[in-house]
Amino acid sequence: MSPASSGVHIPDAHRVPSTDQLDRLRAGTRMYDAVIEEVDGRRIRIGDHWLVDYASCNYLGFDLDEEIIEASAAAMRRWGTHPGWSRLLGNPSLYPQIEERLTELLGAPDTLVLPTITHIHMSVLPALVDGGTVFVEANAHKTIYDGGAYARGLGARLYRWHMSDPDELVRLLRSADPDRPRVVCLDGVNSMTGNVPDLPALAAICREHDALMYVDDAHGFGVIGERGGDESSPYGSRGNAVVRHCGETYDNLVLIGGFSKAYSALLAFVAAPTAVKEHLKLAAPPYLYSGPSPTASLGGVLAGFDVNAKRGETLRAHLYELTRRVLDHLRDLGVHTPNRHGTPVLELPLADGYDLAEVADLLWRRGVYVTLAAYPLVPRGQVGFRLQLTSAHTHEQVDALNAVLSDLASRHALRPAQP
Ligand SMILES: Cc1ncc(COP(=O)(O)O)c(C=O)c1O
């Protein structure tokens, strides 16, 4: 324990080690812990400085959509600003409407919604693991790992495996207790690289070993979807997430997703059979003990389904086109990004030894707002920044972004593409 002010102690185990890089970012860039004072389309104002926002994950632009804003306001006029009950105590009829429409969209057996994905990882995952073994992919989102660690605290065993080595997963599955549940966790569209996993191959391994697959597609839901002849982009249609995108089924698989990215609303879901859903209503504490999503989010999600049905394919086509333009530009510049699948999540690692604070300063001055990835918040080899495109960006904004990326490349700040 280390002493802190006012007698409150900060346990060392939870302290992010201070590094020169982090300290200089904290001191020097206004992109760290920023206070945003105004929003105008995809532009944001911090102090008196306007920047184009590439840090939000509002992939479909629903945060700015007039139809959705109106529907959220109408829901609040009817239901008040906040339902106030936990779900078990009282479900405004918005909930069953959302679950019915979501189940149809996903083509899933059933769905249960809770406020956030973090709630789901901390409650549904331990309930499904039930003292068995949980296998978390090494690059899966931190919140999945936290859910696994919580399950471990309740008696489960926790292992990490690597997407690049499926044999490792097979070995681990073989060595686990076959009489207890085995749950294999991974990201759908990966939150850093934007890549889509080989779900059919991994599902085959899990089914062969009678393990449950637990897939978090926070970034894929709303963006990628089922493939078919008349799709408007390689993202596929309907934005109904990674399972449908990969032509997979929900056998031995639960899909987790959220509305807080593409649908711009505070709500998340687990897609699972009805018997599992009913079990989770008591086994997953947030259904009884946590406060609900705000009415604006519930109304916004229902309106989001309508907008997705009417205009989703046009929005995704625009999103894909913008993303493709940035990816093509990076390729022409000879700059590396791990993104291989054209999704709107672009990680840009810096060239070895290049100073992140210097890059942050240039991005700030040129009006480009990004997520900075500093050591030790990411491993040293991944230090850089991440950009997300959304369908509310414009071609002019992408022209300006590409010009800034050219500038960074000419300074040799960005990691060169691997031959
Ligand atoms: C892959 C992934 N899972 C989970 C989360 C957390 O989602 P929520 O805010 O709904 O808890 C995020 C948020 O960034 C994420 O990227």
mmCIF file with all atom_site columns, C-alpha atoms in Angstrom, residues 145 230 315 373-374 419:
data_model
loop_
_atom_site.group_PDB
_atom_site.id
_atom_site.type_symbol
_atom_site.label_atom_id
_atom_site.label_alt_id
_atom_site.label_comp_id
_atom_site.label_asym_id
_atom_site.label_entity_id
_atom_site.label_seq_id
_atom_site.pdbx_PDB_ins_code
_atom_site.Cartn_x
_atom_site.Cartn_y
_atom_site.Cartn_z
_atom_site.occupancy
_atom_site.B_iso_or_equiv
_atom_site.pdbx_formal_charge
_atom_site.auth_seq_id
_atom_site.auth_comp_id
_atom_site.auth_asym_id
_atom_site.auth_atom_id
_atom_site.pdbx_PDB_model_num
ATOM 1 C CA . TYR A 1 145 ? -10.099 -11.057 -18.990 1.00 0.00 ? 145 TYR A CA 1
ATOM 2 C CA . ASP A 1 230 ? -27.031 -7.745  -52.961 1.00 0.00 ? 230 ASP A CA 1
ATOM 3 C CA . LEU A 1 315 ? -24.485 4.027   -44.093 1.00 0.00 ? 315 LEU A CA 1
ATOM 4 C CA . ALA A 1 373 ? -1.923  3.920   -26.995 1.00 0.00 ? 373 ALA A CA 1
ATOM 5 C CA . ALA A 1 374 ? 0.988   4.514   -24.606 1.00 0.00 ? 374 ALA A CA 1
ATOM 6 C CA . PRO A 1 419 ? 7.309   -6.865  -46.791 1.00 0.00 ? 419 PRO A CA 1
#
